[in-house]
Amino acid sequence: MPSDTAVVTVSGLPPHLAQWLALVAERAGARAVVSGPAAGVCGSTDRPDPDASSAPTVPPEPGDPFLAARSAAAEVIRAAEGVEAWVGFAHSGATGDLLRATEDDPGIDLGQHESASTRQTRRALARTAVATELQLLTGATITRCRDDVALAGAAPERVGHLRARMACGTVSLWRARLLLKETRHLDPLTAATVMRRVLTPVGRHPDDEGPTSVDADELEALLAAPALSQATVRRRLARQLALAESAGEFARRSHRDAVDARDVDTVTHPHGIASTTVTASSERAFAAQRRITTLARRARAAGDSRTLAQLRSDIATDLLIRGQVAGDALLGEAPAAHLQVVVSLAALLPDPTRSSSAAEGGARAHAHARAQTETPYDPRTAGVGEALGLGFLTAQQVRAMAFARGSIWQRLVTDPASGTVIDAESSYRPSAALRRTVEARDQHCRAPGCEHPAQECDLDHAVPWSALADDPSDGATHEHNLHTLHRGHHIAKTRQWWRAQLHTDGSVRWTTLSGQRVTTHPPDHHQPHDLAAYEHSVAERVLAALLEDHTDPPPTTPEMAAVRMRVARTQTARPTGSATHDVDVGPPPF
């Protein structure tokens, strides 16, 4: 071994992390050896089968060095992602150490000597100081540094399981930042449940009451499942936030107040450009966006040379200015919007928990009444509706839209056991029956991790079409041989970079360029595990919110600060291994 090289011995890692670290080190030109028993699994004493630490791949065929090279490269990339997430856990832990050392140091001016000082003001100043220091250490933006400090300082009740997932290398630092930021308005217990449901591996039901640590069974499922795409995380997060925010009278009042503040605002920009923002209830905004996009696509199909974005802008302004697209024979009548919403029948039932007096009467609630005034969860009105490709609506919004004058319903019949679509029909602007059925079944692109809405996808023959075929397995045009693919994934499949096998139950078995094997399934429209009530009681949620950051000890006096400084210096100066003894700090400062 060259004299100018260093040797690092790392022990106590779970088996999968040790293997990942060795793969990354070897790819970077170092020599790595994995041996000996591994530590417990991410806070658990159980140990998974080390052989389960890699996603299923296609065994390289003899004499196919290219597939073998692609498969090996994919394993290193997967390992590097896991190591990066593990390093992010260390980064967040060190940020927490820096924050605590700043908060606890009586020699740092955090306003503790001021009469108006509270724990909240001191914490805010400490976090600002640490974020400023992080900006120097990392070169990152101050916004990202503040997000890192917020994650490092979050209560275990909020991010305990999230940190355990980071320690296992299965959740990256940037994804943890996103989840914390998007759930910061929720109480700690509800926020933790939302994060668990969002991060659940594909094909596994979330465990809302599971331990904070990651046990062997959960880790095995995480390592065997494909990585969650950002599109899937965003869609799941939007669904769970809509569900969490829709329950209770406080949520209804908040929605009503937000809708009451709707407006249209125009802001000027350089180069003769301005932007107009229309604030409206979600269902109306979704319908408007769908209408404009439909008209823009119609114009593009007719040969208009403008981009889709330019067409959306021009059509929207024409409709606002004139009420129609003036002078355009194709778009002049500008038909009304057609918004497809997938929702359970239960969510359409009238809400039995509300009365007119309860809904309209009473004064505005105090801030802490957010949890105290909520009505009990009722499965008859539970759930959310999905405006495909746009976002989610609360059950209340869906009912208001469904029963509004002029609404036209589209029916989707689902299998009561599997929740998959088995029939679809519409009484308004019906498309080809087969396309409608396939789009209703798939809902989005069927490639792994893609959430592109089915209405904007291509219909692809899983088995190449044959004019002589009568059976789907031979290439016939049939729902068992058709699935929806986003154009980018359609190209990958057509060029056989990826191969797909469509089964009669609607599942698609994919084999990718590097030999990864992933199966996607049609959406389950029932999804009871996604729509389960947030079971934490009002008292639990209020208490968790109070304990998280509202503990307010009295401000530190100059005398007490001096005592704490002397204690800290004495403990720092004490030799390692010396006997523990009491420190004489003099008489009390009072």
Short mmCIF file of N, CA, C and O in Angstrom, two decimals, residues 358-466:
data_model
loop_
_atom_site.label_atom_id
_atom_site.label_comp_id
_atom_site.label_asym_id
_atom_site.label_seq_id
_atom_site.Cartn_x
_atom_site.Cartn_y
_atom_site.Cartn_z
N ALA A 358 -74.26 25.49 13.21
CA ALA A 358 -72.86 25.20 13.53
C ALA A 358 -71.94 25.70 12.45
O ALA A 358 -70.81 26.09 12.71
N ALA A 359 -72.42 25.68 11.21
CA ALA A 359 -71.56 26.08 10.10
C ALA A 359 -71.41 27.58 10.01
O ALA A 359 -70.35 28.09 9.65
N GLU A 360 -72.47 28.32 10.32
CA GLU A 360 -72.44 29.75 10.07
C GLU A 360 -72.32 30.59 11.34
O GLU A 360 -71.85 31.72 11.29
N GLY A 361 -72.80 30.06 12.49
CA GLY A 361 -72.84 30.90 13.68
C GLY A 361 -71.56 30.87 14.47
O GLY A 361 -70.63 30.12 14.20
N GLY A 362 -71.51 31.74 15.47
CA GLY A 362 -70.38 31.75 16.39
C GLY A 362 -69.29 32.71 15.98
O GLY A 362 -69.16 33.08 14.83
N ALA A 363 -68.51 33.10 16.97
CA ALA A 363 -67.39 34.02 16.70
C ALA A 363 -66.19 33.24 16.20
O ALA A 363 -66.16 32.02 16.23
N ARG A 364 -65.18 33.97 15.74
CA ARG A 364 -63.95 33.34 15.27
C ARG A 364 -63.25 32.64 16.44
O ARG A 364 -63.19 33.15 17.55
N ALA A 365 -62.74 31.45 16.16
CA ALA A 365 -62.11 30.66 17.22
C ALA A 365 -60.73 31.21 17.54
O ALA A 365 -60.08 31.80 16.70
N HIS A 366 -60.33 30.98 18.78
CA HIS A 366 -58.96 31.30 19.18
C HIS A 366 -58.01 30.37 18.45
O HIS A 366 -58.40 29.31 17.98
N ALA A 367 -56.73 30.74 18.35
CA ALA A 367 -55.79 29.94 17.57
C ALA A 367 -55.70 28.51 18.07
O ALA A 367 -55.64 27.57 17.28
N HIS A 368 -55.76 28.32 19.39
CA HIS A 368 -55.64 26.96 19.90
C HIS A 368 -56.92 26.17 19.71
O HIS A 368 -56.94 24.95 19.92
N ALA A 369 -57.99 26.81 19.30
CA ALA A 369 -59.24 26.08 19.07
C ALA A 369 -59.18 25.29 17.78
O ALA A 369 -60.11 24.59 17.44
N ARG A 370 -58.06 25.39 17.08
CA ARG A 370 -57.88 24.63 15.85
C ARG A 370 -58.16 23.15 16.07
O ARG A 370 -58.81 22.50 15.27
N ALA A 371 -57.67 22.61 17.16
CA ALA A 371 -57.90 21.20 17.43
C ALA A 371 -59.13 20.99 18.30
O ALA A 371 -59.80 19.97 18.18
N GLN A 372 -59.45 21.97 19.15
CA GLN A 372 -60.50 21.74 20.13
C GLN A 372 -61.90 21.76 19.52
O GLN A 372 -62.81 21.16 20.05
N THR A 373 -62.09 22.45 18.40
CA THR A 373 -63.44 22.59 17.84
C THR A 373 -63.71 21.64 16.69
O THR A 373 -64.74 21.74 16.05
N GLU A 374 -62.77 20.74 16.38
CA GLU A 374 -62.97 19.88 15.23
C GLU A 374 -64.04 18.84 15.51
O GLU A 374 -64.14 18.30 16.60
N THR A 375 -64.81 18.54 14.49
CA THR A 375 -65.85 17.53 14.61
C THR A 375 -65.26 16.15 14.45
O THR A 375 -64.21 15.98 13.85
N PRO A 376 -65.90 15.12 14.97
CA PRO A 376 -65.35 13.77 14.87
C PRO A 376 -65.23 13.32 13.42
O PRO A 376 -66.01 13.73 12.55
N TYR A 377 -64.25 12.46 13.18
CA TYR A 377 -64.07 11.89 11.85
C TYR A 377 -65.25 10.97 11.53
O TYR A 377 -65.65 10.15 12.35
N ASP A 378 -65.82 11.13 10.37
CA ASP A 378 -66.95 10.32 9.97
C ASP A 378 -66.63 9.66 8.63
O ASP A 378 -66.42 10.35 7.63
N PRO A 379 -66.56 8.31 8.56
CA PRO A 379 -66.21 7.64 7.31
C PRO A 379 -67.20 7.90 6.20
O PRO A 379 -66.88 7.74 5.04
N ARG A 380 -68.41 8.35 6.53
CA ARG A 380 -69.39 8.61 5.47
C ARG A 380 -69.01 9.82 4.65
O ARG A 380 -69.44 9.97 3.51
N THR A 381 -68.24 10.73 5.23
CA THR A 381 -67.88 11.94 4.49
C THR A 381 -66.38 12.05 4.33
O THR A 381 -65.86 13.11 4.02
N ALA A 382 -65.66 10.94 4.59
CA ALA A 382 -64.21 10.98 4.53
C ALA A 382 -63.73 10.97 3.09
O ALA A 382 -64.46 10.64 2.17
N GLY A 383 -62.47 11.29 2.94
CA GLY A 383 -61.84 11.14 1.64
C GLY A 383 -61.64 12.45 0.92
O GLY A 383 -62.03 13.51 1.38
N VAL A 384 -60.98 12.35 -0.20
CA VAL A 384 -60.69 13.50 -1.04
C VAL A 384 -60.98 13.12 -2.48
O VAL A 384 -61.04 11.94 -2.82
N GLY A 385 -61.18 14.12 -3.30
CA GLY A 385 -61.35 13.89 -4.72
C GLY A 385 -60.11 14.33 -5.46
O GLY A 385 -59.47 15.31 -5.07
N GLU A 386 -59.75 13.62 -6.52
CA GLU A 386 -58.57 13.97 -7.30
C GLU A 386 -58.98 14.52 -8.66
O GLU A 386 -59.62 13.82 -9.45
N ALA A 387 -58.61 15.77 -8.91
CA ALA A 387 -58.75 16.34 -10.24
C ALA A 387 -57.51 15.91 -11.01
O ALA A 387 -56.41 16.42 -10.78
N LEU A 388 -57.66 14.96 -11.89
CA LEU A 388 -56.53 14.26 -12.47
C LEU A 388 -55.55 15.21 -13.13
O LEU A 388 -55.90 16.04 -13.96
N GLY A 389 -54.28 15.09 -12.71
CA GLY A 389 -53.23 15.91 -13.27
C GLY A 389 -53.13 17.30 -12.68
O GLY A 389 -52.23 18.06 -13.04
N LEU A 390 -54.03 17.66 -11.76
CA LEU A 390 -54.05 19.02 -11.22
C LEU A 390 -53.86 19.06 -9.71
O LEU A 390 -53.08 19.85 -9.20
N GLY A 391 -54.58 18.25 -8.97
CA GLY A 391 -54.47 18.29 -7.52
C GLY A 391 -55.66 17.62 -6.87
O GLY A 391 -56.45 16.93 -7.52
N PHE A 392 -55.80 17.85 -5.57
CA PHE A 392 -56.83 17.18 -4.78
C PHE A 392 -57.81 18.20 -4.22
O PHE A 392 -57.47 19.34 -3.93
N LEU A 393 -59.07 17.76 -4.05
CA LEU A 393 -60.14 18.57 -3.49
C LEU A 393 -60.65 17.88 -2.23
O LEU A 393 -60.70 16.66 -2.16
N THR A 394 -61.05 18.67 -1.25
CA THR A 394 -61.65 18.09 -0.06
C THR A 394 -63.03 17.55 -0.40
O THR A 394 -63.63 17.92 -1.42
N ALA A 395 -63.55 16.67 0.48
CA ALA A 395 -64.88 16.11 0.25
C ALA A 395 -65.92 17.22 0.18
O ALA A 395 -66.88 17.13 -0.60
N GLN A 396 -65.77 18.25 0.98
CA GLN A 396 -66.72 19.36 0.96
C GLN A 396 -66.71 20.07 -0.39
O GLN A 396 -67.76 20.41 -0.95
N GLN A 397 -65.52 20.28 -0.96
CA GLN A 397 -65.43 20.93 -2.27
C GLN A 397 -66.04 20.05 -3.36
O GLN A 397 -66.71 20.54 -4.26
N VAL A 398 -65.80 18.74 -3.26
CA VAL A 398 -66.37 17.83 -4.25
C VAL A 398 -67.89 17.86 -4.21
O VAL A 398 -68.56 17.91 -5.24
N ARG A 399 -68.47 17.84 -2.99
CA ARG A 399 -69.92 17.87 -2.89
C ARG A 399 -70.48 19.19 -3.44
O ARG A 399 -71.51 19.19 -4.14
N ALA A 400 -69.83 20.30 -3.15
CA ALA A 400 -70.30 21.59 -3.65
C ALA A 400 -70.28 21.62 -5.17
O ALA A 400 -71.20 22.14 -5.81
N MET A 401 -69.24 21.04 -5.77
CA MET A 401 -69.13 21.03 -7.22
C MET A 401 -70.11 20.05 -7.86
O MET A 401 -70.75 20.34 -8.87
N ALA A 402 -70.25 18.86 -7.23
CA ALA A 402 -71.10 17.83 -7.82
C ALA A 402 -72.57 18.24 -7.84
O ALA A 402 -73.31 17.90 -8.77
N PHE A 403 -73.01 18.98 -6.82
CA PHE A 403 -74.43 19.33 -6.72
C PHE A 403 -74.71 20.76 -7.19
O PHE A 403 -75.83 21.25 -7.04
N ALA A 404 -73.70 21.41 -7.77
CA ALA A 404 -73.93 22.75 -8.31
C ALA A 404 -74.78 22.65 -9.58
O ALA A 404 -74.73 21.65 -10.31
N ARG A 405 -75.55 23.69 -9.83
CA ARG A 405 -76.40 23.72 -11.01
C ARG A 405 -75.55 23.63 -12.28
O ARG A 405 -74.56 24.34 -12.44
N GLY A 406 -75.90 22.75 -13.17
CA GLY A 406 -75.20 22.60 -14.43
C GLY A 406 -74.10 21.56 -14.43
O GLY A 406 -73.49 21.30 -15.46
N SER A 407 -73.82 20.96 -13.28
CA SER A 407 -72.76 19.95 -13.22
C SER A 407 -73.20 18.69 -13.95
O SER A 407 -74.36 18.29 -13.90
N ILE A 408 -72.25 18.06 -14.63
CA ILE A 408 -72.50 16.80 -15.33
C ILE A 408 -71.54 15.77 -14.76
O ILE A 408 -70.35 16.02 -14.65
N TRP A 409 -72.07 14.63 -14.38
CA TRP A 409 -71.27 13.62 -13.73
C TRP A 409 -70.72 12.63 -14.74
O TRP A 409 -71.35 12.29 -15.72
N GLN A 410 -69.53 12.14 -14.46
CA GLN A 410 -68.97 11.02 -15.20
C GLN A 410 -68.84 9.87 -14.22
O GLN A 410 -68.32 10.05 -13.11
N ARG A 411 -69.31 8.71 -14.61
CA ARG A 411 -69.34 7.58 -13.68
C ARG A 411 -68.17 6.64 -13.96
O ARG A 411 -67.87 6.28 -15.10
N LEU A 412 -67.48 6.24 -12.88
CA LEU A 412 -66.46 5.21 -12.96
C LEU A 412 -66.89 4.07 -12.05
O LEU A 412 -67.07 4.26 -10.85
N VAL A 413 -67.07 2.88 -12.61
CA VAL A 413 -67.47 1.72 -11.83
C VAL A 413 -66.21 0.95 -11.47
O VAL A 413 -65.42 0.61 -12.35
N THR A 414 -66.02 0.68 -10.18
CA THR A 414 -64.81 0.00 -9.75
C THR A 414 -65.13 -1.36 -9.16
O THR A 414 -66.22 -1.60 -8.66
N ASP A 415 -64.14 -2.24 -9.24
CA ASP A 415 -64.26 -3.57 -8.64
C ASP A 415 -64.28 -3.41 -7.12
O ASP A 415 -63.37 -2.82 -6.55
N PRO A 416 -65.31 -3.94 -6.43
CA PRO A 416 -65.39 -3.75 -4.98
C PRO A 416 -64.25 -4.40 -4.22
O PRO A 416 -63.96 -4.02 -3.10
N ALA A 417 -63.58 -5.37 -4.81
CA ALA A 417 -62.49 -6.05 -4.11
C ALA A 417 -61.15 -5.36 -4.35
O ALA A 417 -60.40 -5.10 -3.44
N SER A 418 -60.87 -5.03 -5.63
CA SER A 418 -59.55 -4.48 -5.95
C SER A 418 -59.54 -2.97 -6.05
O SER A 418 -58.48 -2.35 -5.95
N GLY A 419 -60.69 -2.34 -6.28
CA GLY A 419 -60.73 -0.90 -6.43
C GLY A 419 -60.35 -0.42 -7.82
O GLY A 419 -60.29 0.77 -8.07
N THR A 420 -60.09 -1.33 -8.76
CA THR A 420 -59.72 -0.94 -10.11
C THR A 420 -60.97 -0.68 -10.95
O THR A 420 -62.04 -1.23 -10.69
N VAL A 421 -60.82 0.14 -11.98
CA VAL A 421 -61.94 0.49 -12.84
C VAL A 421 -62.29 -0.69 -13.75
O VAL A 421 -61.41 -1.30 -14.36
N ILE A 422 -63.59 -1.04 -13.80
CA ILE A 422 -64.02 -2.12 -14.69
C ILE A 422 -64.98 -1.62 -15.75
O ILE A 422 -65.34 -2.35 -16.66
N ASP A 423 -65.41 -0.37 -15.65
CA ASP A 423 -66.31 0.18 -16.66
C ASP A 423 -66.24 1.70 -16.55
O ASP A 423 -65.97 2.25 -15.50
N ALA A 424 -66.46 2.38 -17.64
CA ALA A 424 -66.50 3.84 -17.60
C ALA A 424 -67.48 4.30 -18.66
O ALA A 424 -67.54 3.76 -19.75
N GLU A 425 -68.27 5.30 -18.31
CA GLU A 425 -69.17 5.84 -19.31
C GLU A 425 -69.42 7.31 -18.99
O GLU A 425 -69.29 7.76 -17.86
N SER A 426 -69.73 8.08 -19.99
CA SER A 426 -69.94 9.52 -19.83
C SER A 426 -71.09 9.95 -20.73
O SER A 426 -71.28 9.41 -21.81
N SER A 427 -71.85 10.92 -20.26
CA SER A 427 -72.94 11.44 -21.07
C SER A 427 -72.57 12.77 -21.70
O SER A 427 -73.40 13.39 -22.34
N TYR A 428 -71.30 13.21 -21.53
CA TYR A 428 -70.90 14.53 -22.03
C TYR A 428 -69.62 14.40 -22.83
O TYR A 428 -68.61 13.94 -22.33
N ARG A 429 -69.65 14.82 -24.09
CA ARG A 429 -68.49 14.78 -24.97
C ARG A 429 -67.76 13.45 -24.86
O ARG A 429 -66.56 13.42 -24.57
N PRO A 430 -68.43 12.32 -25.09
CA PRO A 430 -67.74 11.04 -24.91
C PRO A 430 -66.67 10.83 -25.97
O PRO A 430 -66.86 11.12 -27.15
N SER A 431 -65.52 10.32 -25.54
CA SER A 431 -64.46 9.93 -26.46
C SER A 431 -64.69 8.48 -26.86
O SER A 431 -65.67 7.87 -26.48
N ALA A 432 -63.78 7.91 -27.58
CA ALA A 432 -63.90 6.50 -27.95
C ALA A 432 -64.01 5.67 -26.68
O ALA A 432 -63.27 5.90 -25.71
N ALA A 433 -64.90 4.70 -26.70
CA ALA A 433 -65.17 3.91 -25.49
C ALA A 433 -63.91 3.21 -24.97
O ALA A 433 -63.66 3.17 -23.76
N LEU A 434 -63.10 2.71 -25.87
CA LEU A 434 -61.91 1.98 -25.42
C LEU A 434 -60.91 2.92 -24.76
O LEU A 434 -60.34 2.60 -23.71
N ARG A 435 -60.67 4.07 -25.39
CA ARG A 435 -59.75 5.04 -24.79
C ARG A 435 -60.25 5.48 -23.43
O ARG A 435 -59.47 5.58 -22.47
N ARG A 436 -61.54 5.70 -23.31
CA ARG A 436 -62.10 6.14 -22.05
C ARG A 436 -61.89 5.09 -20.96
O ARG A 436 -61.54 5.40 -19.83
N THR A 437 -62.07 3.82 -21.33
CA THR A 437 -61.91 2.74 -20.36
C THR A 437 -60.46 2.60 -19.91
O THR A 437 -60.17 2.46 -18.72
N VAL A 438 -59.54 2.66 -20.87
CA VAL A 438 -58.12 2.52 -20.52
C VAL A 438 -57.65 3.70 -19.68
O VAL A 438 -56.94 3.54 -18.69
N GLU A 439 -58.04 4.91 -20.05
CA GLU A 439 -57.65 6.09 -19.29
C GLU A 439 -58.23 6.05 -17.87
O GLU A 439 -57.56 6.42 -16.90
N ALA A 440 -59.47 5.58 -17.76
CA ALA A 440 -60.10 5.49 -16.44
C ALA A 440 -59.40 4.44 -15.58
O ALA A 440 -59.26 4.61 -14.37
N ARG A 441 -58.96 3.37 -16.20
CA ARG A 441 -58.26 2.32 -15.45
C ARG A 441 -56.88 2.78 -14.99
O ARG A 441 -56.49 2.61 -13.83
N ASP A 442 -56.12 3.43 -15.89
CA ASP A 442 -54.72 3.75 -15.59
C ASP A 442 -54.56 5.06 -14.82
O ASP A 442 -53.64 5.19 -14.00
N GLN A 443 -55.36 6.07 -15.12
CA GLN A 443 -55.33 7.37 -14.45
C GLN A 443 -54.07 8.18 -14.76
O GLN A 443 -54.11 9.40 -14.81
N HIS A 444 -52.93 7.52 -14.92
CA HIS A 444 -51.69 8.23 -15.21
C HIS A 444 -50.77 7.30 -16.00
O HIS A 444 -51.08 6.12 -16.22
N CYS A 445 -49.64 7.82 -16.42
CA CYS A 445 -48.66 7.01 -17.15
C CYS A 445 -48.30 5.79 -16.33
O CYS A 445 -48.10 5.86 -15.12
N ARG A 446 -48.20 4.63 -17.00
CA ARG A 446 -47.95 3.39 -16.30
C ARG A 446 -46.47 3.06 -16.12
O ARG A 446 -46.12 2.01 -15.58
N ALA A 447 -45.58 3.93 -16.56
CA ALA A 447 -44.16 3.72 -16.31
C ALA A 447 -43.87 3.92 -14.83
O ALA A 447 -44.55 4.69 -14.16
N PRO A 448 -42.86 3.25 -14.30
CA PRO A 448 -42.57 3.38 -12.86
C PRO A 448 -42.28 4.82 -12.46
O PRO A 448 -41.46 5.50 -13.07
N GLY A 449 -43.01 5.28 -11.44
CA GLY A 449 -42.76 6.60 -10.87
C GLY A 449 -43.33 7.77 -11.62
O GLY A 449 -43.22 8.90 -11.16
N CYS A 450 -43.99 7.55 -12.75
CA CYS A 450 -44.52 8.66 -13.55
C CYS A 450 -45.97 8.93 -13.16
O CYS A 450 -46.77 8.00 -13.09
N GLU A 451 -46.29 10.18 -12.91
CA GLU A 451 -47.65 10.56 -12.52
C GLU A 451 -48.31 11.43 -13.58
O GLU A 451 -49.28 12.11 -13.30
N HIS A 452 -47.81 11.42 -14.82
CA HIS A 452 -48.40 12.24 -15.88
C HIS A 452 -49.84 11.78 -16.13
O HIS A 452 -50.09 10.58 -16.27
N PRO A 453 -50.81 12.70 -16.15
CA PRO A 453 -52.22 12.28 -16.28
C PRO A 453 -52.49 11.52 -17.57
O PRO A 453 -51.92 11.83 -18.62
N ALA A 454 -53.37 10.53 -17.48
CA ALA A 454 -53.65 9.66 -18.61
C ALA A 454 -54.19 10.42 -19.82
O ALA A 454 -53.93 10.06 -20.96
N GLN A 455 -54.98 11.49 -19.57
CA GLN A 455 -55.57 12.25 -20.68
C GLN A 455 -54.51 12.91 -21.55
O GLN A 455 -54.76 13.26 -22.69
N GLU A 456 -53.29 13.07 -21.02
CA GLU A 456 -52.22 13.71 -21.78
C GLU A 456 -51.16 12.70 -22.20
O GLU A 456 -50.05 13.07 -22.58
N CYS A 457 -51.49 11.41 -22.12
CA CYS A 457 -50.56 10.34 -22.49
C CYS A 457 -50.95 9.72 -23.82
O CYS A 457 -52.06 9.91 -24.32
N ASP A 458 -50.03 8.95 -24.38
CA ASP A 458 -50.32 8.15 -25.56
C ASP A 458 -50.90 6.81 -25.12
O ASP A 458 -50.59 6.31 -24.05
N LEU A 459 -51.77 6.24 -25.99
CA LEU A 459 -52.20 4.86 -25.78
C LEU A 459 -51.23 3.96 -26.52
O LEU A 459 -51.06 4.08 -27.74
N ASP A 460 -50.59 3.08 -25.79
CA ASP A 460 -49.55 2.23 -26.38
C ASP A 460 -49.99 0.78 -26.39
O ASP A 460 -50.60 0.29 -25.42
N HIS A 461 -49.71 0.09 -27.49
CA HIS A 461 -49.93 -1.36 -27.57
C HIS A 461 -48.77 -2.05 -26.85
O HIS A 461 -47.61 -1.91 -27.27
N ALA A 462 -49.05 -2.80 -25.78
CA ALA A 462 -47.99 -3.51 -25.08
C ALA A 462 -47.33 -4.52 -26.00
O ALA A 462 -46.10 -4.62 -26.07
N VAL A 463 -48.16 -5.29 -26.72
CA VAL A 463 -47.67 -6.15 -27.80
C VAL A 463 -47.91 -5.39 -29.10
O VAL A 463 -49.03 -4.94 -29.35
N PRO A 464 -46.89 -5.18 -29.92
CA PRO A 464 -47.05 -4.38 -31.16
C PRO A 464 -48.29 -4.80 -31.95
O PRO A 464 -48.59 -5.98 -32.09
N TRP A 465 -48.99 -3.80 -32.43
CA TRP A 465 -50.27 -4.02 -33.12
C TRP A 465 -50.09 -4.86 -34.38
O TRP A 465 -49.11 -4.71 -35.12
N SER A 466 -51.05 -5.74 -34.58
CA SER A 466 -51.09 -6.56 -35.79
C SER A 466 -52.50 -6.53 -36.35
O SER A 466 -53.47 -6.76 -35.62
#
